[in-house]
Short mmCIF file of C-alpha atoms in Angstrom, two decimals:
data_model
loop_
_atom_site.label_atom_id
_atom_site.label_comp_id
_atom_site.label_asym_id
_atom_site.label_seq_id
_atom_site.Cartn_x
_atom_site.Cartn_y
_atom_site.Cartn_z
CA UNK A 1 -5.46 10.25 -12.38
CA UNK A 2 -6.64 13.35 -10.50
CA UNK A 3 -3.57 13.31 -8.27
CA UNK A 4 -0.98 12.97 -11.05
CA UNK A 5 -2.85 14.91 -13.77
CA UNK A 6 -1.60 12.20 -16.11
CA UNK A 7 -2.76 8.80 -17.36
CA UNK A 8 -2.03 6.25 -14.66
CA UNK A 9 -2.30 2.52 -15.25
CA UNK A 10 -2.35 0.29 -12.18
CA UNK A 11 -2.05 -3.45 -12.73
CA UNK A 12 -2.18 -6.25 -10.19
CA UNK A 13 1.11 -8.13 -10.33
CA UNK A 14 0.55 -10.72 -7.62
CA UNK A 15 -1.35 -11.65 -4.45
CA UNK A 16 0.50 -14.03 -2.14
CA UNK A 17 0.58 -15.20 1.43
CA UNK A 18 3.89 -14.50 3.20
CA UNK A 19 5.42 -14.49 6.66
CA UNK A 20 5.81 -10.94 7.97
CA UNK A 21 9.47 -11.40 8.95
CA UNK A 22 10.39 -12.86 5.54
CA UNK A 23 8.75 -9.91 3.79
CA UNK A 24 10.46 -7.29 5.98
CA UNK A 25 13.85 -8.90 5.31
CA UNK A 26 13.23 -9.02 1.54
CA UNK A 27 12.41 -5.32 1.07
CA UNK A 28 14.97 -3.72 -1.28
CA UNK A 29 16.41 -0.48 0.12
CA UNK A 30 16.03 2.47 -0.29
CA UNK A 31 12.26 2.52 0.05
CA UNK A 32 9.52 4.28 1.98
CA UNK A 33 7.21 2.21 4.18
CA UNK A 34 3.84 3.67 5.15
CA UNK A 35 2.31 2.22 8.30
CA UNK A 36 -1.46 2.71 8.28
CA UNK A 37 -4.23 1.94 10.73
CA UNK A 38 -7.50 0.17 9.91
CA UNK A 39 -9.65 1.95 12.51
CA UNK A 40 -12.70 -0.35 12.61
CA UNK A 41 -10.57 -3.51 12.59
CA UNK A 42 -8.30 -2.06 15.30
CA UNK A 43 -5.07 -3.13 13.62
CA UNK A 44 -2.36 -2.03 11.18
CA UNK A 45 -1.26 -2.55 7.59
CA UNK A 46 1.88 -1.69 5.64
CA UNK A 47 2.39 -0.08 2.23
CA UNK A 48 5.79 -0.17 0.54
CA UNK A 49 6.67 2.34 -2.19
CA UNK A 50 9.85 1.42 -4.08
CA UNK A 51 12.52 3.94 -5.10
CA UNK A 52 11.63 4.02 -8.81
CA UNK A 53 8.03 4.88 -7.89
CA UNK A 54 9.22 7.61 -5.50
CA UNK A 55 11.42 9.21 -8.17
CA UNK A 56 8.57 8.93 -10.70
CA UNK A 57 6.18 10.68 -8.28
CA UNK A 58 8.63 13.54 -7.76
CA UNK A 59 9.28 13.74 -11.50
CA UNK A 60 5.59 13.84 -12.48
CA UNK A 61 4.39 16.18 -9.73
CA UNK A 62 7.27 18.67 -9.99
CA UNK A 63 7.20 18.93 -13.79
CA UNK A 64 10.01 16.68 -14.99
CA UNK A 65 10.41 16.29 -18.75
CA UNK A 66 8.90 13.25 -20.42
CA UNK A 67 11.18 10.74 -22.04
CA UNK A 68 14.13 11.37 -19.72
CA UNK A 69 15.07 8.71 -17.21
CA UNK A 70 14.58 9.63 -13.56
CA UNK A 71 17.77 10.73 -11.82
CA UNK A 72 18.60 8.24 -9.11
CA UNK A 73 21.04 9.21 -6.41
CA UNK A 74 21.53 6.10 -4.30
CA UNK A 75 22.80 6.12 -0.75
CA UNK A 76 21.12 9.31 0.41
CA UNK A 77 18.04 9.66 2.62
CA UNK A 78 14.81 10.92 1.09
CA UNK A 79 14.24 14.66 1.32
CA UNK A 80 11.26 16.23 3.09
CA UNK A 81 9.73 17.15 -0.28
CA UNK A 82 9.97 13.55 -1.51
CA UNK A 83 8.47 12.22 1.72
CA UNK A 84 5.55 14.69 1.63
CA UNK A 85 4.76 13.88 -2.02
CA UNK A 86 4.85 10.14 -1.26
CA UNK A 87 2.67 10.72 1.81
CA UNK A 88 0.04 12.48 -0.32
CA UNK A 89 0.09 9.63 -2.86
CA UNK A 90 -0.20 7.03 -0.06
CA UNK A 91 -3.26 8.87 1.30
CA UNK A 92 -4.87 8.71 -2.17
CA UNK A 93 -4.17 4.95 -2.40
CA UNK A 94 -5.56 4.37 1.11
CA UNK A 95 -8.73 6.29 0.23
CA UNK A 96 -9.17 4.04 -2.84
CA UNK A 97 -8.56 0.91 -0.73
CA UNK A 98 -11.19 2.18 1.71
CA UNK A 99 -13.68 2.45 -1.18
CA UNK A 100 -12.74 -1.06 -2.34
CA UNK A 101 -13.62 -2.56 1.07
CA UNK A 102 -16.86 -0.53 1.32
CA UNK A 103 -19.16 -3.26 -0.14
CA UNK A 104 -17.93 -5.68 2.55
CA UNK A 105 -17.69 -3.45 5.59
CA UNK A 106 -17.04 0.20 6.35
CA UNK A 107 -13.39 0.75 7.25
CA UNK A 108 -11.24 3.85 7.40
CA UNK A 109 -7.53 3.59 6.67
CA UNK A 110 -5.50 6.39 8.26
CA UNK A 111 -1.79 6.93 7.73
CA UNK A 112 0.07 6.42 10.99
CA UNK A 113 3.67 7.16 9.96
CA UNK A 114 6.27 6.92 7.20
CA UNK A 115 9.44 4.89 7.77
CA UNK A 116 12.58 4.35 5.72
CA UNK A 117 13.98 1.55 7.88
CA UNK A 118 12.01 -1.74 7.70
CA UNK A 119 12.88 -2.59 11.33
CA UNK A 120 10.87 0.42 12.55
CA UNK A 121 7.83 -0.59 10.48
CA UNK A 122 7.14 -3.75 12.49
CA UNK A 123 3.36 -4.15 12.75
CA UNK A 124 3.28 -7.88 13.47
CA UNK A 125 5.49 -10.68 14.82
CA UNK A 126 8.04 -12.07 12.34
CA UNK A 127 6.26 -15.46 12.21
CA UNK A 128 2.81 -13.92 11.57
CA UNK A 129 1.12 -14.71 8.26
CA UNK A 130 0.10 -11.84 5.99
CA UNK A 131 -1.43 -11.15 2.58
CA UNK A 132 0.88 -9.33 0.14
CA UNK A 133 -0.65 -7.45 -2.81
CA UNK A 134 1.87 -6.28 -5.42
CA UNK A 135 0.75 -3.47 -7.73
CA UNK A 136 2.58 -2.12 -10.78
CA UNK A 137 1.94 1.60 -11.48
CA UNK A 138 2.75 3.00 -14.93
CA UNK A 139 2.55 6.64 -16.03
CA UNK A 140 3.55 6.50 -19.71
CA UNK A 141 7.35 6.04 -19.53
CA UNK A 142 7.63 6.23 -15.73
CA UNK A 143 6.38 4.15 -12.85
CA UNK A 144 7.23 1.73 -10.11
CA UNK A 145 5.80 -0.73 -7.63
CA UNK A 146 3.56 -0.37 -4.60
CA UNK A 147 3.09 -3.30 -2.24
CA UNK A 148 0.27 -3.56 0.27
CA UNK A 149 0.70 -5.93 3.21
CA UNK A 150 -2.21 -6.86 5.48
CA UNK A 151 -1.49 -9.26 8.36
CA UNK A 152 -4.08 -12.00 8.88
CA UNK A 153 -4.76 -10.49 12.32
CA UNK A 154 -5.87 -7.27 10.61
CA UNK A 155 -8.33 -9.15 8.37
CA UNK A 156 -9.66 -11.35 11.21
CA UNK A 157 -12.71 -9.13 12.00
CA UNK A 158 -14.01 -9.57 8.42
CA UNK A 159 -12.87 -13.17 7.93
CA UNK A 160 -16.43 -14.56 7.75
CA UNK A 161 -17.36 -11.99 5.11
CA UNK A 162 -14.26 -12.78 3.04
CA UNK A 163 -15.08 -16.52 3.14
CA UNK A 164 -18.56 -16.02 1.63
CA UNK A 165 -18.89 -17.14 -1.97
CA UNK A 166 -21.54 -14.51 -2.62
CA UNK A 167 -21.95 -11.17 -0.89
CA UNK A 168 -24.73 -11.21 1.68
CA UNK A 169 -24.75 -15.00 1.80
CA UNK A 170 -26.78 -16.35 4.73
CA UNK A 171 -27.85 -19.78 5.86
CA UNK A 172 -31.54 -20.42 6.53
CA UNK A 173 -34.55 -18.88 4.95
CA UNK A 174 -34.60 -15.72 2.87
CA UNK A 175 -36.22 -12.71 4.51
#
């Protein structure tokens, strides 16, 4: 809300387990892929921002009129302005994800790079398993999808904490 200065509704569309290679091959182009680093877990994650979300970001942040459909010009690379605006939005999302993991373990997500070609965003082997979180972002009549992909190898350091039924669960006597 603070970033867009507009009402933003984020809804969870789906959480699934996928193979990294299958996901990379299924990404619809054009899109921007943000490769980020989970510092404390010493591994990487991937965030995909689809083209309708990119055009909505540009429209909202640069003062586009409400009620008009976003102009889509397919087949051209994203401009520097579009990439910088998406980068700022990705940093906001990563900061929120960092806060979401805070009750489990402190982790800092830092943006490593932005890619437009899925082949250059390889952060795991094609056969590696990963968790895919699909989010739908709506800003009144505009919006799009953001997908967050975390390979199992990235989540391995906190696996025991994620398997707990209750936070702080311990075996043995209570201190």
